[in-house]
């Protein structure tokens, strides 16, 4: 008789059952030992083969894997204190493939968790790089880095990511009319406009308010905290709208598409636990590299002669949006604009109404004055980016000229912050004024 030995070798849902046949009593002990050894070697070989395939899929499943050697080089440069600019550059390069792989891993987990949990996971991890950089900047009280990086991520998603997607999609589909469902764009557009209102009002306190400067800055801080709570509630309501009550609006493209374009969807290429462990590992590495970036950004700015605003608003968001950029262009080339718009505009609205107010609330908890006042130039660039995007998407159609206009607008904004030389001690002036005003108000009240 034989006994049944079951081995769970996790790669997707692979579960193999191996029949182990016990030798008869007449079989010699030598043959018994050799069969057990052969079975054990076979099982170990299968596990090793699956492990290698798993590593190959995760680490080398993207063309950005050529940038992965920058990660150990960044660790070595930090350990041997090679220099701040080298550490900053290598860390920035290393974050690019990691951001793309985090997006890939969340998609793999979504295969097992279902659309609702998968959507929430993508909403949480889609901008993991921006969130981690912002939290480290907040911990080190580098408010200018936090504000500029989040502001730049919104502008980058709206102009660079969306613009390049519409341009490439229009060129690749010159003989087709590219159309998208405006019902999918409207919720994100409303979130962006609501976030813009909450960022303009604190700015107006400094210029059109009748209060003294000290009271105006303190009022702007209080308004920013109240607005952040409203933005978080609005984002939660939008998630509930998209994932629960009106899911039919966001599945329309798959229902209307042809058989070739609708379901080219593949199954999960790695298992749930593998994806989860890889996600934790890469998040830890992103956290380490993000700390290096925040620590050395001022040194890199001084050494290279590039303004802090340009590095934070232009360079950092390009790295953080690598996953959105690649995915959005790919879907646009396949004439799936609904998905491209969901990636680009959805990521921008997420940062504006979730990540940014979350940082304001976190700063409030730990006693750091962080307002939604970005400054005149910064808020103006954000406002024009949102308005231009909303006007571009208002008719439900697209062509390459629209994408070109968005891209050129991003070039102009990048040039604006490149020539803007804001000294380091003045880039945080707004929140420094809030801090001093709050301290004076507390002392006067006591």
Coordinates of C-alpha atoms in Angstrom, one line a residue:
X1 CA 0.0 0.0 0.0
X2 CA 1.1 3.6 -0.5
X3 CA 0.8 6.8 1.5
X4 CA -0.1 10.2 0.0
X5 CA 2.4 13.0 0.5
X6 CA 1.2 16.6 -0.5
X7 CA 3.6 19.4 -1.2
X8 CA 2.4 23.0 -1.5
X9 CA 4.7 24.7 -4.0
X10 CA 3.4 28.3 -4.2
X11 CA 3.5 29.8 -7.6
X12 CA 0.0 31.0 -8.4
X13 CA -2.2 28.3 -7.0
X14 CA 0.1 25.4 -7.8
X15 CA -0.7 22.4 -5.6
X16 CA 0.8 19.1 -6.6
X17 CA 0.0 15.8 -5.1
X18 CA 2.7 13.2 -5.3
X19 CA 2.1 9.6 -4.8
X20 CA 4.8 8.0 -2.6
X21 CA 4.8 4.3 -3.0
X22 CA 6.2 2.4 -0.1
X23 CA 8.3 -0.6 -1.1
X24 CA 7.1 -4.1 -0.3
X25 CA 8.7 -5.8 2.6
X26 CA 10.8 -7.8 0.2
X27 CA 12.4 -4.7 -1.1
X28 CA 15.9 -4.1 0.2
X29 CA 16.6 -1.1 2.4
X30 CA 19.0 0.3 -0.2
X31 CA 16.3 0.6 -2.8
X32 CA 14.0 2.3 -0.2
X33 CA 16.6 4.9 0.6
X34 CA 17.4 5.6 -3.0
X35 CA 13.7 6.1 -3.9
X36 CA 13.3 8.6 -1.0
X37 CA 16.4 10.5 -2.0
X38 CA 15.2 10.7 -5.6
X39 CA 11.8 12.0 -4.6
X40 CA 13.3 14.6 -2.2
X41 CA 15.7 15.8 -5.0
X42 CA 12.8 16.0 -7.4
X43 CA 10.7 18.1 -5.1
X44 CA 13.6 20.4 -4.2
X45 CA 14.4 20.9 -7.9
X46 CA 10.8 21.9 -8.6
X47 CA 10.8 24.4 -5.7
X48 CA 14.1 25.9 -6.8
X49 CA 12.9 26.1 -10.4
X50 CA 9.7 27.9 -9.3
X51 CA 11.7 30.3 -7.0
X52 CA 14.0 31.2 -9.9
X53 CA 11.0 31.8 -12.2
X54 CA 9.4 34.0 -9.4
X55 CA 12.5 36.1 -9.0
X56 CA 12.9 36.4 -12.8
X57 CA 9.3 37.6 -13.2
X58 CA 9.4 40.2 -10.4
X59 CA 12.9 41.6 -10.8
X60 CA 13.4 41.3 -14.6
X61 CA 9.8 41.5 -15.9
X62 CA 10.2 45.1 -16.9
X63 CA 12.6 47.0 -19.1
X64 CA 13.3 49.3 -16.2
X65 CA 15.2 46.4 -14.6
X66 CA 18.4 47.9 -16.2
X67 CA 18.2 50.6 -13.5
X68 CA 18.2 48.1 -10.6
X69 CA 22.0 48.1 -10.1
X70 CA 21.7 51.7 -9.0
X71 CA 20.1 50.4 -5.7
X72 CA 23.2 48.6 -4.3
X73 CA 25.4 51.4 -5.7
X74 CA 23.3 53.9 -3.6
X75 CA 23.8 51.8 -0.5
X76 CA 27.5 51.6 -1.1
X77 CA 27.8 55.4 -1.8
X78 CA 25.9 56.1 1.5
X79 CA 28.0 53.7 3.5
X80 CA 31.3 55.0 2.3
X81 CA 30.1 58.6 2.3
X82 CA 31.0 59.2 -1.4
X83 CA 29.1 62.4 -1.5
X84 CA 25.5 63.7 -1.2
X85 CA 25.0 64.3 -5.0
X86 CA 26.0 60.8 -5.8
X87 CA 23.8 59.3 -3.2
X88 CA 20.9 61.5 -4.3
X89 CA 21.3 60.6 -8.0
X90 CA 21.7 56.8 -7.4
X91 CA 18.8 56.7 -5.0
X92 CA 16.6 58.6 -7.5
X93 CA 17.5 56.2 -10.3
X94 CA 16.9 53.2 -8.1
X95 CA 13.5 54.4 -7.1
X96 CA 12.3 54.4 -10.7
X97 CA 12.1 50.6 -11.2
X98 CA 10.9 50.0 -7.7
X99 CA 7.9 52.3 -8.2
X100 CA 6.9 50.4 -11.3
X101 CA 7.3 47.0 -9.6
X102 CA 5.2 48.0 -6.7
X103 CA 2.4 48.8 -9.1
X104 CA 2.9 45.4 -10.7
X105 CA 2.7 43.6 -7.4
X106 CA -0.5 45.3 -6.3
X107 CA -2.0 44.2 -9.6
X108 CA -1.0 40.6 -8.9
X109 CA -2.5 40.7 -5.4
X110 CA -5.7 42.2 -6.9
X111 CA -6.2 38.9 -8.8
X112 CA -6.7 37.1 -5.5
X113 CA -8.5 39.7 -3.4
X114 CA -11.2 40.7 -5.9
X115 CA -12.0 44.1 -7.5
X116 CA -13.1 46.0 -4.4
X117 CA -10.1 45.2 -2.2
X118 CA -7.8 45.3 -5.2
X119 CA -9.0 48.8 -6.0
X120 CA -8.4 50.0 -2.4
X121 CA -5.0 48.4 -2.5
X122 CA -4.1 50.1 -5.7
X123 CA -5.4 53.4 -4.3
X124 CA -3.1 52.9 -1.3
X125 CA 0.1 51.6 -3.0
X126 CA -0.2 53.4 -6.3
X127 CA 1.6 56.5 -5.0
X128 CA 3.7 54.7 -2.4
X129 CA 6.9 56.4 -3.4
X130 CA 5.4 59.9 -3.1
X131 CA 3.8 59.1 0.2
X132 CA 7.0 57.7 1.7
X133 CA 9.1 60.7 0.5
X134 CA 6.5 63.0 1.9
X135 CA 6.5 61.3 5.3
X136 CA 10.3 61.4 5.6
X137 CA 10.3 65.1 4.6
X138 CA 7.6 65.7 7.2
X139 CA 9.6 63.9 9.9
X140 CA 12.7 66.0 9.1
X141 CA 10.5 69.1 8.9
X142 CA 11.4 69.8 5.3
X143 CA 8.0 71.2 4.5
X144 CA 9.2 72.6 1.2
X145 CA 10.2 69.2 -0.1
X146 CA 6.9 67.7 1.0
X147 CA 4.8 70.4 -0.7
X148 CA 6.8 70.6 -3.8
X149 CA 7.0 66.9 -4.4
X150 CA 3.2 66.4 -4.0
X151 CA 2.4 69.5 -6.1
X152 CA 4.8 68.2 -8.8
X153 CA 3.2 64.8 -8.8
X154 CA -0.2 66.3 -9.5
X155 CA 1.1 68.5 -12.3
X156 CA 3.2 65.6 -13.7
X157 CA 0.2 63.2 -13.9
X158 CA -2.1 65.8 -15.5
X159 CA 0.3 67.2 -18.1
X160 CA 3.2 64.8 -18.6
X161 CA 1.6 61.4 -18.1
X162 CA -1.7 62.3 -19.6
X163 CA -0.2 64.4 -22.3
X164 CA 2.3 61.8 -23.5
X165 CA -0.5 59.1 -23.4
X166 CA -2.9 61.1 -25.5
X167 CA -0.1 62.0 -27.9
X168 CA 1.2 58.5 -28.3
X169 CA -2.3 57.1 -28.5
X170 CA -3.3 59.6 -31.2
X171 CA -0.2 58.9 -33.3
X172 CA -0.7 55.1 -33.0
X173 CA -4.4 55.4 -33.9
X174 CA -4.5 58.0 -36.6
X175 CA -7.1 56.2 -38.6
X176 CA -9.4 55.7 -35.6
X177 CA -11.4 58.1 -33.5
X178 CA -10.3 57.9 -29.9
X179 CA -13.2 58.3 -27.6
X180 CA -13.6 57.8 -23.8
X181 CA -16.4 57.7 -21.3
X182 CA -16.7 61.1 -19.7
X183 CA -18.6 59.6 -16.8
X184 CA -15.3 58.1 -15.7
X185 CA -13.5 61.4 -15.8
X186 CA -16.1 63.6 -14.1
X187 CA -15.6 62.2 -10.5
X188 CA -11.8 62.8 -10.7
X189 CA -12.3 66.2 -12.3
X190 CA -14.6 67.2 -9.4
X191 CA -12.1 66.0 -6.9
X192 CA -9.3 68.0 -8.5
X193 CA -11.4 71.2 -8.6
X194 CA -12.4 70.7 -4.9
X195 CA -8.8 70.2 -4.0
X196 CA -7.9 73.4 -5.9
X197 CA -10.5 75.4 -4.0
X198 CA -9.0 74.1 -0.7
X199 CA -5.5 75.2 -1.8
X200 CA -6.5 78.6 -3.1
X201 CA -8.4 79.8 0.0
X202 CA -5.5 79.6 2.4
X203 CA -3.4 81.5 -0.1
X204 CA -6.0 84.3 -0.3
X205 CA -5.8 84.9 3.5
X206 CA -2.4 86.4 3.0
X207 CA -3.4 88.9 0.3
X208 CA -7.1 89.8 0.6
X209 CA -7.8 89.2 4.2
X210 CA -8.5 92.2 6.6
X211 CA -6.8 90.4 9.5
X212 CA -3.3 91.2 10.7
X213 CA -0.6 89.0 9.2
X214 CA -0.2 86.9 12.4
X215 CA -3.9 86.2 12.6
X216 CA -4.2 85.6 8.9
X217 CA -1.5 82.9 8.9
X218 CA -3.0 81.2 11.9
X219 CA -6.4 81.3 10.3
X220 CA -4.9 79.8 7.1
X221 CA -3.5 76.9 9.1
X222 CA -6.9 76.2 10.8
X223 CA -8.7 76.4 7.4
X224 CA -6.1 74.0 5.9
X225 CA -6.7 71.4 8.6
X226 CA -10.5 71.7 8.3
X227 CA -10.2 71.5 4.5
X228 CA -8.0 68.4 4.8
X229 CA -10.8 66.6 6.7
X230 CA -13.3 67.6 4.0
X231 CA -11.0 66.3 1.3
X232 CA -10.5 63.0 3.0
X233 CA -14.2 62.6 3.3
X234 CA -14.7 63.5 -0.4
X235 CA -12.0 61.0 -1.4
X236 CA -13.7 58.2 0.6
X237 CA -17.0 59.1 -1.0
X238 CA -15.5 58.9 -4.4
X239 CA -14.0 55.5 -3.7
X240 CA -17.4 54.2 -2.5
X241 CA -19.0 55.7 -5.7
X242 CA -16.5 54.0 -8.0
X243 CA -16.2 50.6 -6.2
X244 CA -19.7 50.1 -4.9
X245 CA -22.7 52.1 -6.1
X246 CA -21.8 53.1 -9.7
X247 CA -19.3 50.4 -10.9
X248 CA -21.2 50.2 -14.2
X249 CA -19.7 53.5 -15.2
X250 CA -16.2 52.1 -14.9
X251 CA -16.8 48.8 -16.7
X252 CA -18.5 50.2 -19.8
X253 CA -15.4 50.1 -22.0
X254 CA -15.0 46.4 -21.4
X255 CA -18.6 45.8 -22.3
X256 CA -18.5 47.8 -25.5
X257 CA -15.0 46.7 -26.8
X258 CA -14.4 43.9 -29.3
X259 CA -13.3 40.5 -28.2
X260 CA -9.7 41.1 -29.2
X261 CA -9.4 44.4 -27.2
X262 CA -11.6 43.6 -24.3
X263 CA -10.1 40.7 -22.5
X264 CA -6.4 40.3 -23.1
X265 CA -6.2 40.0 -19.4
X266 CA -3.9 37.4 -18.1
X267 CA -4.0 35.5 -14.9
X268 CA -1.6 36.1 -12.0
X269 CA 2.0 35.2 -12.8
X270 CA 3.0 34.9 -9.1
X271 CA 1.1 33.7 -6.0
X272 CA -0.6 35.9 -3.4
X273 CA 2.0 35.3 -0.6
X274 CA 4.9 35.8 -2.9
X275 CA 3.5 39.1 -4.2
X276 CA 2.8 40.2 -0.6
X277 CA 6.3 39.4 0.6
X278 CA 7.8 41.1 -2.5
X279 CA 5.6 44.1 -1.8
X280 CA 6.9 44.4 1.8
X281 CA 10.5 44.0 0.7
X282 CA 10.3 46.6 -2.0
X283 CA 8.4 49.0 0.3
X284 CA 11.3 48.8 2.8
X285 CA 13.9 49.4 0.1
X286 CA 11.8 52.4 -1.2
X287 CA 11.7 53.8 2.3
X288 CA 15.5 53.6 2.7
X289 CA 16.2 55.2 -0.7
X290 CA 13.5 57.9 0.0
X291 CA 15.3 58.8 3.2
X292 CA 18.6 59.1 1.3
X293 CA 16.8 61.4 -1.2
X294 CA 15.4 63.6 1.5
X295 CA 18.7 63.8 3.4
X296 CA 20.8 64.8 0.3
X297 CA 18.4 66.9 -1.8
X298 CA 19.8 70.2 -0.5
X299 CA 23.4 69.2 -1.1
X300 CA 22.5 68.0 -4.6
X301 CA 20.8 71.3 -5.3
X302 CA 23.7 73.4 -4.2
X303 CA 26.3 71.2 -6.0
X304 CA 24.5 71.0 -9.3
X305 CA 23.3 74.6 -9.2
X306 CA 19.7 73.5 -9.8
X307 CA 16.9 75.1 -7.8
X308 CA 15.2 73.2 -5.1
X309 CA 11.8 73.8 -6.6
X310 CA 12.9 72.2 -9.9
X311 CA 14.3 69.1 -8.3
X312 CA 11.2 68.6 -6.1
X313 CA 8.5 69.6 -8.6
X314 CA 10.0 68.1 -11.7
X315 CA 12.6 65.4 -11.0
X316 CA 11.1 63.7 -8.0
X317 CA 7.6 63.3 -9.5
X318 CA 9.0 61.8 -12.8
X319 CA 10.5 59.0 -10.7
X320 CA 7.4 58.5 -8.6
X321 CA 5.1 58.5 -11.6
X322 CA 7.2 55.9 -13.6
X323 CA 4.6 53.2 -13.2
X324 CA 1.7 55.5 -14.1
X325 CA 3.6 56.9 -17.1
X326 CA 4.4 53.5 -18.6
X327 CA 1.0 51.9 -17.9
X328 CA -1.0 54.9 -19.2
X329 CA 1.0 55.0 -22.5
X330 CA 0.6 51.3 -23.1
X331 CA -3.2 51.5 -22.7
X332 CA -3.4 54.6 -24.9
X333 CA -1.5 52.7 -27.7
X334 CA -4.1 50.0 -27.5
X335 CA -6.9 52.6 -27.8
X336 CA -8.1 52.1 -24.2
X337 CA -8.3 55.7 -23.2
X338 CA -10.7 55.0 -20.3
X339 CA -8.0 53.1 -18.5
X340 CA -5.3 55.6 -19.4
X341 CA -7.4 58.4 -18.0
X342 CA -8.2 56.4 -14.9
X343 CA -4.4 55.9 -14.3
X344 CA -3.3 59.5 -14.9
X345 CA -6.2 61.6 -13.7
X346 CA -7.1 59.2 -11.0
X347 CA -3.5 59.3 -9.6
X348 CA -3.6 63.1 -9.6
X349 CA -6.9 63.3 -7.8
X350 CA -5.7 60.8 -5.3
X351 CA -2.6 62.9 -4.4
X352 CA -4.7 66.1 -4.2
X353 CA -7.5 64.7 -2.0
X354 CA -5.8 61.9 -0.1
X355 CA -2.0 62.1 0.2
X356 CA -1.8 65.8 0.7
X357 CA -4.6 66.2 3.3
X358 CA -3.3 63.0 5.0
X359 CA 0.1 64.8 5.5
X360 CA -1.6 67.9 6.8
X361 CA -3.5 65.8 9.4
X362 CA -0.3 63.8 10.3
X363 CA 1.6 67.1 10.8
X364 CA -1.2 68.4 13.0
X365 CA -1.0 65.3 15.2
X366 CA 2.7 65.6 15.7
X367 CA 2.6 69.4 16.2
X368 CA 4.1 70.6 12.9
X369 CA 2.3 73.5 11.2
X370 CA 1.6 72.4 7.6
X371 CA -0.9 74.4 5.6
X372 CA -2.3 74.1 2.1
X373 CA -0.7 77.4 1.1
X374 CA 1.7 76.5 -1.7
X375 CA 2.6 80.0 -2.8
X376 CA 1.4 82.2 -5.7
X377 CA 3.5 80.7 -8.5
X378 CA 3.0 77.1 -7.4
X379 CA -0.8 77.4 -6.9
X380 CA -1.1 79.3 -10.2
X381 CA 0.7 76.5 -12.1
X382 CA -1.5 73.9 -10.4
X383 CA -4.7 75.8 -11.2
X384 CA -3.8 76.2 -14.9
X385 CA -2.9 72.5 -15.1
X386 CA -6.2 71.4 -13.7
X387 CA -8.2 73.9 -15.9
X388 CA -6.3 72.9 -19.0
X389 CA -6.9 69.2 -18.3
X390 CA -10.6 69.6 -17.7
X391 CA -11.0 71.6 -20.9
X392 CA -9.1 69.1 -22.9
X393 CA -11.3 66.2 -21.7
X394 CA -14.6 67.9 -21.8
X395 CA -15.9 66.6 -25.2
X396 CA -15.1 62.9 -24.7
X397 CA -12.7 62.6 -27.6
X398 CA -8.9 62.8 -28.1
X399 CA -6.3 63.2 -30.7
X400 CA -2.5 63.7 -30.7
X401 CA -2.8 67.6 -30.7
X402 CA -4.4 67.6 -27.3
X403 CA -1.6 65.5 -25.9
X404 CA 1.0 67.8 -27.5
X405 CA -0.6 70.8 -25.9
X406 CA -0.5 69.2 -22.5
X407 CA 3.1 68.2 -22.9
X408 CA 4.1 71.7 -24.0
X409 CA 2.4 73.2 -21.0
X410 CA 4.5 70.9 -18.8
X411 CA 7.6 72.1 -20.5
X412 CA 6.7 75.7 -19.8
X413 CA 6.0 75.0 -16.1
X414 CA 9.3 73.0 -15.9
X415 CA 11.2 76.0 -17.3
X416 CA 9.4 78.3 -14.8
X417 CA 10.7 76.3 -11.8
X418 CA 14.1 75.9 -13.4
X419 CA 14.7 79.6 -13.6
X420 CA 13.1 80.3 -10.2
X421 CA 15.9 80.5 -7.7
X422 CA 14.3 80.2 -4.3
X423 CA 16.8 80.2 -1.4
X424 CA 16.6 77.3 0.9
X425 CA 15.8 79.4 4.0
X426 CA 12.9 81.2 2.1
X427 CA 11.3 78.1 0.5
X428 CA 9.6 77.3 3.8
X429 CA 8.7 80.8 4.7
X430 CA 4.9 80.4 4.7
X431 CA 4.8 77.6 7.2
X432 CA 7.6 79.3 9.3
X433 CA 5.4 82.3 9.5
X434 CA 2.5 80.1 10.6
X435 CA 4.7 78.6 13.3
X436 CA 5.8 81.9 14.6
X437 CA 2.3 83.3 14.6
X438 CA 0.9 80.3 16.4
X439 CA 3.6 80.7 19.0
X440 CA 2.8 84.4 19.5
X441 CA -0.9 83.7 19.8
X442 CA -0.4 81.0 22.4
X443 CA 1.9 83.2 24.4
X444 CA -0.5 86.1 24.3
X445 CA -3.5 83.9 25.3
X446 CA -1.6 82.5 28.2

